[in-house]
CSV table of C-alpha atoms and ligand atoms in Angstrom, one decimal:
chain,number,residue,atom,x,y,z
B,1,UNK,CA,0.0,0.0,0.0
B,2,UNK,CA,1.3,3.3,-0.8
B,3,UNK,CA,0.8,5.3,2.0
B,4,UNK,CA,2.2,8.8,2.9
B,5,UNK,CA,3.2,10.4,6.3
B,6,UNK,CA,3.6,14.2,6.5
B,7,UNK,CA,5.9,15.2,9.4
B,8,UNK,CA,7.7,18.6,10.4
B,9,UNK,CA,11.6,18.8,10.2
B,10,UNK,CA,12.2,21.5,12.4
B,11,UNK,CA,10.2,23.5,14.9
B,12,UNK,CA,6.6,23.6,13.6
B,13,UNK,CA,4.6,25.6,11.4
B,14,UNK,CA,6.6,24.8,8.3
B,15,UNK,CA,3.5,25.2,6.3
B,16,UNK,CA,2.1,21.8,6.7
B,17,UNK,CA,-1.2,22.5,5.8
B,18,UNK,CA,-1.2,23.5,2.5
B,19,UNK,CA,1.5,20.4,1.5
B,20,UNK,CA,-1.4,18.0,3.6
B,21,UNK,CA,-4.2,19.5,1.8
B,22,UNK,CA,-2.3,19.0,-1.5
B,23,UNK,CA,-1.9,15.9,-0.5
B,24,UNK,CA,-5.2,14.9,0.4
B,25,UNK,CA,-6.0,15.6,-2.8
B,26,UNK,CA,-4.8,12.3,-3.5
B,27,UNK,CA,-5.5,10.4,-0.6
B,28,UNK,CA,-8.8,8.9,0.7
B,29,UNK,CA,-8.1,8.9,3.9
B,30,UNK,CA,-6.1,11.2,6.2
B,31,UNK,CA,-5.2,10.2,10.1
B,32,UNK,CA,-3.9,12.5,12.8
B,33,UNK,CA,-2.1,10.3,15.4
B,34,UNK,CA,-0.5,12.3,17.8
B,35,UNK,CA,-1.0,16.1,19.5
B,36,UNK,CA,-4.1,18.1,20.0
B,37,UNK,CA,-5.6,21.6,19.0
B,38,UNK,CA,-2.2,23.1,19.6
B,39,UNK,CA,-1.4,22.3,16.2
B,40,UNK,CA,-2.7,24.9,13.3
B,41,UNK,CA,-2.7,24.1,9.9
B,42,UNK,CA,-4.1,27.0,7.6
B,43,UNK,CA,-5.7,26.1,4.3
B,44,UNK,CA,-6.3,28.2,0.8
B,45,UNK,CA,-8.6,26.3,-0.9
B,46,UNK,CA,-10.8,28.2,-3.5
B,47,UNK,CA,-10.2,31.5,-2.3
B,48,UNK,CA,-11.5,30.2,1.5
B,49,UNK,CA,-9.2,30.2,4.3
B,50,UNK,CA,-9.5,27.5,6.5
B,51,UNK,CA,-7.9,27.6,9.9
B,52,UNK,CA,-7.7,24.0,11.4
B,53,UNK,CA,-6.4,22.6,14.8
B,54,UNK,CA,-7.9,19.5,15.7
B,55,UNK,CA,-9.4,18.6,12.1
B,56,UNK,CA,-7.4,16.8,9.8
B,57,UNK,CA,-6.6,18.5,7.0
B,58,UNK,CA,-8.0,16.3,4.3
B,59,UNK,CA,-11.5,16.9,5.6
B,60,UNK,CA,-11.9,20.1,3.5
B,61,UNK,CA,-11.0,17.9,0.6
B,62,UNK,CA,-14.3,15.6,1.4
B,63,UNK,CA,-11.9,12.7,2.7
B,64,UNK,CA,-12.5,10.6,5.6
B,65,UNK,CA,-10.9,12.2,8.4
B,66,UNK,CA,-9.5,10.2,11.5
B,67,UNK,CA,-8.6,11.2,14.7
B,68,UNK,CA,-6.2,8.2,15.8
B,69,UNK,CA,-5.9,7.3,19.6
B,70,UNK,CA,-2.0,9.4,20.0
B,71,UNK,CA,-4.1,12.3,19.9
B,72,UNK,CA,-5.4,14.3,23.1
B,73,UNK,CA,-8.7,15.3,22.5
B,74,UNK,CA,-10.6,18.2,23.3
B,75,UNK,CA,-14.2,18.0,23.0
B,76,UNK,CA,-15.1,21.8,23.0
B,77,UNK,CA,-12.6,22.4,20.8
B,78,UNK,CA,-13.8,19.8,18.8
B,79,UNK,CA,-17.6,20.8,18.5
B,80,UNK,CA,-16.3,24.4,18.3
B,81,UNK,CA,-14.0,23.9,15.1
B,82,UNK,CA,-16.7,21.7,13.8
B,83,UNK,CA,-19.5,24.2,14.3
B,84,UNK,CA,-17.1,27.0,12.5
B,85,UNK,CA,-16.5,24.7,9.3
B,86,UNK,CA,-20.3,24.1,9.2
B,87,UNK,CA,-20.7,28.3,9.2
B,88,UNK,CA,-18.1,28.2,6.3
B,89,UNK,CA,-20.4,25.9,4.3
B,90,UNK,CA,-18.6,22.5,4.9
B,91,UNK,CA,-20.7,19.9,6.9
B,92,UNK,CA,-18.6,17.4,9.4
B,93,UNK,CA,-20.1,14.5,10.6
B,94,UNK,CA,-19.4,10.5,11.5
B,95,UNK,CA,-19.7,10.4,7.7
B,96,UNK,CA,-16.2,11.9,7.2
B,97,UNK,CA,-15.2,12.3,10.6
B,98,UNK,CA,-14.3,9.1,12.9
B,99,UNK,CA,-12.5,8.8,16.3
B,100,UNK,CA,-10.5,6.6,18.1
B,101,UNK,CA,-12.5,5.1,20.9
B,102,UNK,CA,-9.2,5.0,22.8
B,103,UNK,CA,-8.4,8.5,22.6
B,104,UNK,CA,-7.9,10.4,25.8
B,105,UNK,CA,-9.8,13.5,26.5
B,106,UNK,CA,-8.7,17.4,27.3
B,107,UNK,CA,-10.9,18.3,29.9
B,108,UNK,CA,-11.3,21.6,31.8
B,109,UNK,CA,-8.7,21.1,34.6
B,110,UNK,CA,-5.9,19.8,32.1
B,111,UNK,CA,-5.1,23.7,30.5
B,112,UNK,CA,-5.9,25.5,33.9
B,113,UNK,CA,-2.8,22.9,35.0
B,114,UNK,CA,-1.4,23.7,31.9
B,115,UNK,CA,-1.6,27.5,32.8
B,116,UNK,CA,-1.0,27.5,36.2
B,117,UNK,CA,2.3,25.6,35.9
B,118,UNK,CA,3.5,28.1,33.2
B,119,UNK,CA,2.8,30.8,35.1
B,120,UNK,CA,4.6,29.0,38.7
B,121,UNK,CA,7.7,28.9,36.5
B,122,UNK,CA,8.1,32.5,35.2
B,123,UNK,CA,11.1,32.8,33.1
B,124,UNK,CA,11.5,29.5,32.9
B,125,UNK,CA,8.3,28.7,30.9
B,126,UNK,CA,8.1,26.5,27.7
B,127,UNK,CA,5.9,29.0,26.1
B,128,UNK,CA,2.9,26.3,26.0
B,129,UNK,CA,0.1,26.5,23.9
B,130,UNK,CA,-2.2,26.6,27.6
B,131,UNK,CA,-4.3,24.2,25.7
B,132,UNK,CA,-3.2,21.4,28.1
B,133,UNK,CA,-1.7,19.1,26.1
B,134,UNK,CA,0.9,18.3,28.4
B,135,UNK,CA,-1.1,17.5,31.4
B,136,UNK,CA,-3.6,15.4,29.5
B,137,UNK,CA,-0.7,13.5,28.2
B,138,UNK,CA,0.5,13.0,31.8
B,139,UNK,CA,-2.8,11.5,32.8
B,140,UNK,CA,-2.9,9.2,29.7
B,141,UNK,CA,0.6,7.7,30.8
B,142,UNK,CA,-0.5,7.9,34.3
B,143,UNK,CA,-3.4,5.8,33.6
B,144,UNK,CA,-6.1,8.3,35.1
B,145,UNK,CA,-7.5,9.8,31.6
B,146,UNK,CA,-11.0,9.6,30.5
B,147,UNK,CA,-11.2,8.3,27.0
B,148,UNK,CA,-13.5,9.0,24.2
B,149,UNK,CA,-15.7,5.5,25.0
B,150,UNK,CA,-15.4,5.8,28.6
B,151,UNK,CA,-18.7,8.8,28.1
B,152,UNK,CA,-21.0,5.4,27.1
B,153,UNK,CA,-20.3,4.7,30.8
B,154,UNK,CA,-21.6,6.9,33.2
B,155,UNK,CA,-20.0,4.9,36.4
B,156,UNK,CA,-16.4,4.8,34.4
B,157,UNK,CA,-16.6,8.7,34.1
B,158,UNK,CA,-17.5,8.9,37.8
B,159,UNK,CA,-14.5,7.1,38.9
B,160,UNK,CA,-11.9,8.3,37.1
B,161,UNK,CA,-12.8,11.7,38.0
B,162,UNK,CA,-12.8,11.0,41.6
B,163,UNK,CA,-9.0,10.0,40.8
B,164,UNK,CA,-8.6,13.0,38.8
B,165,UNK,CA,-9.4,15.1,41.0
B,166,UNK,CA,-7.8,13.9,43.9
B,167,UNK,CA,-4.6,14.5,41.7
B,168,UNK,CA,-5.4,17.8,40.1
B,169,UNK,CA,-6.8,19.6,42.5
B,170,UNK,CA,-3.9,19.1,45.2
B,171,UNK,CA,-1.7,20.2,42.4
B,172,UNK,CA,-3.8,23.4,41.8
B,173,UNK,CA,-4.2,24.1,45.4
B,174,UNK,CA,-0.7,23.9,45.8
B,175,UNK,CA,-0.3,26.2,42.5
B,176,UNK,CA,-2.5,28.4,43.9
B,177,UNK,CA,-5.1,28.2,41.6
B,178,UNK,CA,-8.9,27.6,41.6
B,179,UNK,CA,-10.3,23.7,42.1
B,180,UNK,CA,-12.6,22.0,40.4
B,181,UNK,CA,-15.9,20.6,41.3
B,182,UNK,CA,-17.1,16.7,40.4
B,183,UNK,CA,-20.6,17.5,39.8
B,184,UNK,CA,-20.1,20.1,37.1
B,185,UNK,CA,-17.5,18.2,35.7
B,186,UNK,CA,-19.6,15.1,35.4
B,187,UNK,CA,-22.5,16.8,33.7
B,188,UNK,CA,-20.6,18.6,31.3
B,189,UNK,CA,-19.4,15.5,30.1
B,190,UNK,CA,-23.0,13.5,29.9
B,191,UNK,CA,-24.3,16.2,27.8
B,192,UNK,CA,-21.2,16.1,25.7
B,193,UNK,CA,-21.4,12.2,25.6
B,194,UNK,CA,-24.5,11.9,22.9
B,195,UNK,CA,-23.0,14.5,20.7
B,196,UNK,CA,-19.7,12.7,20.7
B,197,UNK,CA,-19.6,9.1,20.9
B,198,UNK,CA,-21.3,9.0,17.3
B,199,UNK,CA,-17.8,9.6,15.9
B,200,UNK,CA,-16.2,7.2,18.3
B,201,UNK,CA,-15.0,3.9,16.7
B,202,UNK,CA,-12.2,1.3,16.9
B,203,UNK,CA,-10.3,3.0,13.9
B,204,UNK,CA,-7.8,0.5,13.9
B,205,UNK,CA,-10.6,-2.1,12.2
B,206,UNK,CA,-11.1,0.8,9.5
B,207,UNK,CA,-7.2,1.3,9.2
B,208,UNK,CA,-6.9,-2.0,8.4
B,209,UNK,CA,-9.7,-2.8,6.2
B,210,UNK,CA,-8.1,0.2,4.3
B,211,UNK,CA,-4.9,-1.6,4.0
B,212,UNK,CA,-6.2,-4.4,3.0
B,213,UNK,CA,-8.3,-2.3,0.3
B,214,UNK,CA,-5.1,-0.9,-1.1
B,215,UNK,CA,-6.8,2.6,-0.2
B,216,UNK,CA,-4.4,5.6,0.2
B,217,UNK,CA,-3.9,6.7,3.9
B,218,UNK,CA,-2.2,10.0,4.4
B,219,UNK,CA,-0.9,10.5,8.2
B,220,UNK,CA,-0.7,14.1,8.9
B,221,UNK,CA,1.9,15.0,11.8
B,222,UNK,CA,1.9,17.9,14.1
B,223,UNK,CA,4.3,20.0,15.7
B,224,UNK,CA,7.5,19.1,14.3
B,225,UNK,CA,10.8,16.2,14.9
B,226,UNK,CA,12.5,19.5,17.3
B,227,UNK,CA,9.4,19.4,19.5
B,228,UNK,CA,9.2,15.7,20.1
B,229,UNK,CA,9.1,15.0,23.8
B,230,UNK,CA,12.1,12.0,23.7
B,231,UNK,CA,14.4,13.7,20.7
B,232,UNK,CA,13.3,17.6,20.8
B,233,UNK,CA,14.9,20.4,22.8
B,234,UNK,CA,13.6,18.7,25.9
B,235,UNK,CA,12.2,20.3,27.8
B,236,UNK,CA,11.2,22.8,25.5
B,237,UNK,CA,9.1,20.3,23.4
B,238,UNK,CA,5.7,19.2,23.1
B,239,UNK,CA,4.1,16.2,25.0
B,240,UNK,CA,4.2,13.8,22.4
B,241,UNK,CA,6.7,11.6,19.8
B,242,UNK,CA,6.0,13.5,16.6
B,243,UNK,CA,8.5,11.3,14.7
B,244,UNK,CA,6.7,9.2,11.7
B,245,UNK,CA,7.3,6.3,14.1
B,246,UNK,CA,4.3,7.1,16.4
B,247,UNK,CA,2.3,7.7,13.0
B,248,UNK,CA,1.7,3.7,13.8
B,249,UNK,CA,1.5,3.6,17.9
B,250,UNK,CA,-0.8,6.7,17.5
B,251,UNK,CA,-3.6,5.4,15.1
B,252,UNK,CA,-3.1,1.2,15.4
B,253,UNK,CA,-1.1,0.5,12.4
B,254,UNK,CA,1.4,-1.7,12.3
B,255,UNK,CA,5.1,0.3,11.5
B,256,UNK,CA,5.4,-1.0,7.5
B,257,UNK,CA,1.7,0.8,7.0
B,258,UNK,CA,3.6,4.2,7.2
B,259,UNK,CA,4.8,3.9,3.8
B,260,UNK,CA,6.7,7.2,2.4
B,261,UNK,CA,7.6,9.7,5.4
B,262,UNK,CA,7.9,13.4,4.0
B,263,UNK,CA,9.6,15.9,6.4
B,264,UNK,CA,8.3,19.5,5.9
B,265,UNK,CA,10.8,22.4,6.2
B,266,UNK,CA,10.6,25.9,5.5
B,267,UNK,CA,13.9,27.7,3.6
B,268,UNK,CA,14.7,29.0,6.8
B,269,UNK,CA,13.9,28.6,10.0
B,270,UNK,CA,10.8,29.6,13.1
B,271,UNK,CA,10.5,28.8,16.6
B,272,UNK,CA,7.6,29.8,18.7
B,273,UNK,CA,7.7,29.1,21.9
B,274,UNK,CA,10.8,29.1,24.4
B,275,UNK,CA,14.2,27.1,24.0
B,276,UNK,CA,17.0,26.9,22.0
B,277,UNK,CA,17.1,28.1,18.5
B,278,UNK,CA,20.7,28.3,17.8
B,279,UNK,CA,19.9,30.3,14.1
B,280,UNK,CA,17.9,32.4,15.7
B,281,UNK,CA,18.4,36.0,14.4
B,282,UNK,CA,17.6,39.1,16.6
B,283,UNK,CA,18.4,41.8,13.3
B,284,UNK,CA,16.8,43.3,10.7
B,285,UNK,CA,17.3,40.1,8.8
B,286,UNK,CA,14.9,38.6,11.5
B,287,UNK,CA,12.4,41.2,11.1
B,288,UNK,CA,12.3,41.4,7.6
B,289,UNK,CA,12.2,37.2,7.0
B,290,UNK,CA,9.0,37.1,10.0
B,291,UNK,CA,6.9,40.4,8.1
B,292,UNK,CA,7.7,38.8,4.9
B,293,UNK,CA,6.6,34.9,5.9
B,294,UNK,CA,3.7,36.3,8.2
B,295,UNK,CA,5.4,34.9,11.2
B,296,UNK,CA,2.6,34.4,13.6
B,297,UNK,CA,0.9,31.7,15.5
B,298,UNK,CA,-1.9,30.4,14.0
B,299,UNK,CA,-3.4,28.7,17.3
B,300,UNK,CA,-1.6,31.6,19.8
B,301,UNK,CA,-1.4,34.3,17.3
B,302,UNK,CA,2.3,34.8,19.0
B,303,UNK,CA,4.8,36.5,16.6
B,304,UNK,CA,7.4,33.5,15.8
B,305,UNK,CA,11.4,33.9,16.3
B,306,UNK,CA,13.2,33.5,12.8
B,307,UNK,CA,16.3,32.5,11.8
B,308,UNK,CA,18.4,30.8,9.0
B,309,UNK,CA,18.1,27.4,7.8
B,310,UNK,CA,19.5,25.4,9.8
B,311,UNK,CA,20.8,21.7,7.8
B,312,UNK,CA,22.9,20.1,11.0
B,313,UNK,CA,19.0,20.4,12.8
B,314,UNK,CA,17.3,19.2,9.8
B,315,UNK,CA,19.4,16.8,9.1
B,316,UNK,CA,19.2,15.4,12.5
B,317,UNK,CA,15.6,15.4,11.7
B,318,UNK,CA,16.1,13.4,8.7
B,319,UNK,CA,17.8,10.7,10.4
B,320,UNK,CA,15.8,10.3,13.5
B,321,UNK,CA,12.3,10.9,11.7
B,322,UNK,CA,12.6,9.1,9.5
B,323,UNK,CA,12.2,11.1,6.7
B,324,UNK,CA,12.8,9.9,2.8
B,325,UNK,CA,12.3,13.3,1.3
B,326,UNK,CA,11.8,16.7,1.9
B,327,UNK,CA,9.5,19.1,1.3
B,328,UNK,CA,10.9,22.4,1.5
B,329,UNK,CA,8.9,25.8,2.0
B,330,UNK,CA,8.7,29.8,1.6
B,331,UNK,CA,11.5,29.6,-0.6
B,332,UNK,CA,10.0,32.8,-2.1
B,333,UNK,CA,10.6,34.6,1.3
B,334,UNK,CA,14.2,34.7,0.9
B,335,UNK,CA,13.6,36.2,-2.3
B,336,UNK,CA,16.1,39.4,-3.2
B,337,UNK,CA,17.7,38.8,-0.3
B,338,UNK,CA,22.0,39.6,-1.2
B,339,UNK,CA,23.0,36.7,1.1
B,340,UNK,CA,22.0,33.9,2.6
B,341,UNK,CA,23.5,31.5,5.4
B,342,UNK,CA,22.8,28.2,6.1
B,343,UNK,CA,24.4,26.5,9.3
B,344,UNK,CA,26.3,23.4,8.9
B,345,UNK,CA,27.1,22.6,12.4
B,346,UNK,CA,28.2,24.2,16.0
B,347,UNK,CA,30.6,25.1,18.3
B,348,UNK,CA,29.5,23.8,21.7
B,349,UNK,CA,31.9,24.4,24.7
B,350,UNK,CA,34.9,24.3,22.5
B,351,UNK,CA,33.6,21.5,20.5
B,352,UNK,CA,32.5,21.3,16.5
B,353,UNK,CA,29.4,19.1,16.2
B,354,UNK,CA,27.0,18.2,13.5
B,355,UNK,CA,24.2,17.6,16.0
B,356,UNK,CA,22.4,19.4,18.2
B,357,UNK,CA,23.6,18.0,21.5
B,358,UNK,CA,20.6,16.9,24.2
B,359,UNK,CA,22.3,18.3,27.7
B,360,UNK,CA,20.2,21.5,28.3
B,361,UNK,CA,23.1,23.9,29.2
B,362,UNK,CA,25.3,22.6,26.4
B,363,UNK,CA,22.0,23.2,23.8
B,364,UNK,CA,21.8,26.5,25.2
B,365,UNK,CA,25.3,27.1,24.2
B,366,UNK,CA,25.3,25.7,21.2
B,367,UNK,CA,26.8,28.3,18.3
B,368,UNK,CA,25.5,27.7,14.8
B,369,UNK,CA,28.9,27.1,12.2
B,370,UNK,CA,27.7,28.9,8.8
B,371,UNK,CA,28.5,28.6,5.4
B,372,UNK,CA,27.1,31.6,3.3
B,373,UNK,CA,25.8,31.7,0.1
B,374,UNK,CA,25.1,34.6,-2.8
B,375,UNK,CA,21.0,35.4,-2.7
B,376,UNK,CA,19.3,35.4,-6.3
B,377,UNK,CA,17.5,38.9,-7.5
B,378,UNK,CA,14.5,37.0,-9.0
B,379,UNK,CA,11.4,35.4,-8.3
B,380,UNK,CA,10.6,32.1,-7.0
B,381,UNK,CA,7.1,33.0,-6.1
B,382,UNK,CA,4.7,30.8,-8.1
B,383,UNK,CA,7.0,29.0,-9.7
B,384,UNK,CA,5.5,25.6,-10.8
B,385,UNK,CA,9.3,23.9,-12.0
B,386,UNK,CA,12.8,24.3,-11.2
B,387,UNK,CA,13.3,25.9,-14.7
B,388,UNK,CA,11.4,28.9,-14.0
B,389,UNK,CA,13.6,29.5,-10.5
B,390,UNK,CA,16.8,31.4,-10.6
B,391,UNK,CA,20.0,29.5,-10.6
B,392,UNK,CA,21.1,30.5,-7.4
B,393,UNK,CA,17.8,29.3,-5.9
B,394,UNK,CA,18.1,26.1,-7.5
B,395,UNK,CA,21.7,25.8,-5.8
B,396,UNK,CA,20.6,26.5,-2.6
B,397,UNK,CA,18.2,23.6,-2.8
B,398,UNK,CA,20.8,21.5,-4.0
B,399,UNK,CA,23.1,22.5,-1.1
B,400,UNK,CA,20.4,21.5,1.4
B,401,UNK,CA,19.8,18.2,0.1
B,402,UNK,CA,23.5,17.9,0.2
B,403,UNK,CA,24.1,18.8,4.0
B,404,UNK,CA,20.4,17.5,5.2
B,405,UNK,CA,21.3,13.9,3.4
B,406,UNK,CA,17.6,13.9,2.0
B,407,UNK,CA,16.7,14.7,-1.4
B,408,UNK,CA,14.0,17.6,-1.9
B,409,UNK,CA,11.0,15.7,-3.5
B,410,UNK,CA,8.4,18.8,-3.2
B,411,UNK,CA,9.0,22.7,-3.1
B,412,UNK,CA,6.0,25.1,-1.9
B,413,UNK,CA,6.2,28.2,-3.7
B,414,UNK,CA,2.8,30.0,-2.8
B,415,UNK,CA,0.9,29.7,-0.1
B,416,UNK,CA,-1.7,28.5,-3.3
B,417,UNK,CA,-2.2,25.0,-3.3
B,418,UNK,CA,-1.3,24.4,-7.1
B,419,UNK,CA,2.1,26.4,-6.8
B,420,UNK,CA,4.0,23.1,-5.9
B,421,UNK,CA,6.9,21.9,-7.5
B,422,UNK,CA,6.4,17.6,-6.9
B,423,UNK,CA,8.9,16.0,-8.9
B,424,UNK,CA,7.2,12.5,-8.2
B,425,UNK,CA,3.6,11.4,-7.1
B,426,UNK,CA,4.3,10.4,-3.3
B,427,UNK,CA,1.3,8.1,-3.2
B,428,UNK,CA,3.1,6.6,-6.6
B,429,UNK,CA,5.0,4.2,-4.0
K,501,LIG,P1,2.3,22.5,24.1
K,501,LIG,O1,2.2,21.6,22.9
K,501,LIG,O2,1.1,23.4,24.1
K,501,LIG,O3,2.5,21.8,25.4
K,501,LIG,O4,3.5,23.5,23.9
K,501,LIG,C1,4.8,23.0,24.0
K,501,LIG,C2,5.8,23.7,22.9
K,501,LIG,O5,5.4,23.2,21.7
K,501,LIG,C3,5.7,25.2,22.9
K,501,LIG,O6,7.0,25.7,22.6
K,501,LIG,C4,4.7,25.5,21.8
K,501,LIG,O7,4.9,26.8,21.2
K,501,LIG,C5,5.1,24.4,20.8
K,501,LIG,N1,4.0,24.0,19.9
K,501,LIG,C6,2.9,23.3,20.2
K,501,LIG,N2,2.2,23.1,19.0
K,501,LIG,C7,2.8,23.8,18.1
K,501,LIG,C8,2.6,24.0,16.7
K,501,LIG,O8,1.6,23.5,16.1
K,501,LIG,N3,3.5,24.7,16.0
K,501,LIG,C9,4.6,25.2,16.6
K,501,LIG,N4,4.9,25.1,17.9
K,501,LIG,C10,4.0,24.4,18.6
């Protein structure tokens, strides 16, 4: 089966949308398995922006969407992103929209945690999303989360919030903040129960009747390989493996199911968030790439630290990923610029390595090695082949794929769906 996962190389927000939704086109079915409604993926289709968090992509294409159990999910958010596709004309249902029975639930107390822990640590903070992914996470591994089928059984839900509580609300005493009460709890989520559980399925039995139907399943990542909780700047990650690895673990696929893993990285390079970011720049080179790339958060709205592309990170990426080929983005924001650096490796304590090292203090210190290259004059904006982008951009490519060990297999040179440079089909196998 020819199936496709979509991952980030680098910090997030490489433009993942649009290069899903252009693959969904070809796809029948497209999984999220792992984060929450921290993720945002904006989509141009038709003239219509669509601003997507929990969604999978491939649901404004009229695919089957499916939310796979490595996802933490929110059930407000949910309803709410739902309800705001329905105003825009697009109607989401169990038709094209199925859950994971086994997929843990954000509830109330998980982003005041969230919040409340960001704000006990000051300057210290990871820069969360406060959507309280990590907290849900934490009572998925500590074996106290509600899942998504738990809501068929009133007595489950009552249990497990005693336990919940009995955790949470000695940690947000001790935080400071406010408690919560069972009762409210409990019928917020019985009224949420009938308007949920429709979507809820085993979606590994779908996943694998698609397999055996040779259908084409895309798995769209979130957040990116630098925010993965076991190989990102730890601590300054995410809560979840983002690698194409948990594309299996996160939706009940067996590992071969994965089929070609695409790593998504923009021409330079954006963190939000806290943590290291050893490209980062703090000039008018900075400036000018974030007003040029409308740097902002699309869940957060948070104005995103910019930098230069960054080949010793994404090639690290690469390699623990798992990605075959990249996809490489907003070429066209580098665009006139005279020169351009990319950085090959560090200096770290006295040291030259090609990887980021993992030892907090020694990340922090990490200084990007660069090698700098002549800008081109022309435009790249558009362009739908390699001949009708200037030489020097063509170079550049051709110097990433060198340094990131990964050829470049697509190039995104709009946000327009149809500006895409693919030189193969991905789903072709
Ligand atoms: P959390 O996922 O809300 O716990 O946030 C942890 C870190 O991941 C923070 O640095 C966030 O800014 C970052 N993060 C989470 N989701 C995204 C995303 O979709 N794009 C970029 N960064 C993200």
């Amino acid at each position: 089966m020819a199936n496709v996962a979509v991952i980030g190389a680098q910090w997030g927000d490489e433009g993942k949308g649009k290069v899903v939704d252009w693959l969904a086109s070809r796809a029948e079915i497209v999984v999220r398995f792992q984060g929450g409604h921290n993720a945002g993926h904006t989509l141009v289709v038709g003239g219509n922006t669509y601003k997507l968090s929990l969604l999978p992509s491939g649901i404004v294409r009229g695919k089957l969407g499916i939310i796979g159990n490595g996802v933490v999910l929110d059930p407000d958010a949910l309803l709410g992103e739902i309800e705001k596709l329905r105003a825009q004309g697009l109607e989401v249902g169990p038709h094209n929209l199925r859950i994971a029975e086994n997929a843990p639930l954000i509830l109330p107390l998980h982003p005041a945690l969230d919040r409340a822990r960001e704000a006990a640590r000051g300057e210290d903070k990871i820069g969360t999303t406060g959507r309280g992914i990590g907290p849900a996470y934490e009572d998925k591994v500590g074996r106290r989360a509600i899942r998504l089928c738990d809501l068929a059984e009133p007595e489950t839900v009552s249990a497990k919030l005693d336990e919940l509580l009995l955790h949470h609300n000695a940690l947000l005493r001790g935080l400071g903040a406010p408690v919560f009460e069972k009762a409210a709890l409990f019928e917020a989520l019985m009224a949420l129960a009938p308007r949920l559980l429709p979507y809820a399925e085993p979606v590994w039995e779908r996943l694998d009747a698609a397999r055996r139907e040779g259908r084409r399943v895309l798995f769209e990542g979130a957040q990116a390989v630098m925010l993965d909780v076991d190989h990102g700047t730890y601590p300054y990650v995410t809560s979840s493996n983002t690698v194409a690895g948990n594309a299996a673990a996160g939706s009940g696929v067996g590992p071969d199911a994965i089929g070609l893993v695409l790593g998504i990285a923009k021409a330079y390079t954006t963190r939000v968030g806290s943590g290291p970011f050893p490209t980062e720049l703090h000039d008018a080179t900075g400036r000018l790439l974030g007003e040029r790339g409308r740097e902002f958060g699309t869940v957060t709205g948070r104005p995103r630290r910019c930098g230069w592309f960054d080949a010793a990170m994404v090639r690290q990426a690469v390699k623990i990923g798992g990605v075959q080929g990249l996809v490489l983005t907003k070429l066209d924001v580098l665009d006139g610029l005279p020169e351009l650096k990319i950085c090959t490796g560090y200096r770290v304590n006295g040291e030259v390595l090609r990887r980021l090292p993992f030892a907090m203090r020694a990340q922090a210190a990490a200084e990007p090695i660069y090698e700098a290259m002549e800008g081109w004059s022309g435009s790249t904006r558009g362009a739908r082949s390699y001949a009708e982008l200037p030489a020097q951009a063509v170079k550049y490519i051709r110097r990433i794929e060198e340094l990131v060990e990964a050829p470049v297999m697509m190039l995104s040179t709009s946000p327009e769906r149809d500006d895409t440079i693919a030189l193969r089909d991905p789903f072709a196998g």
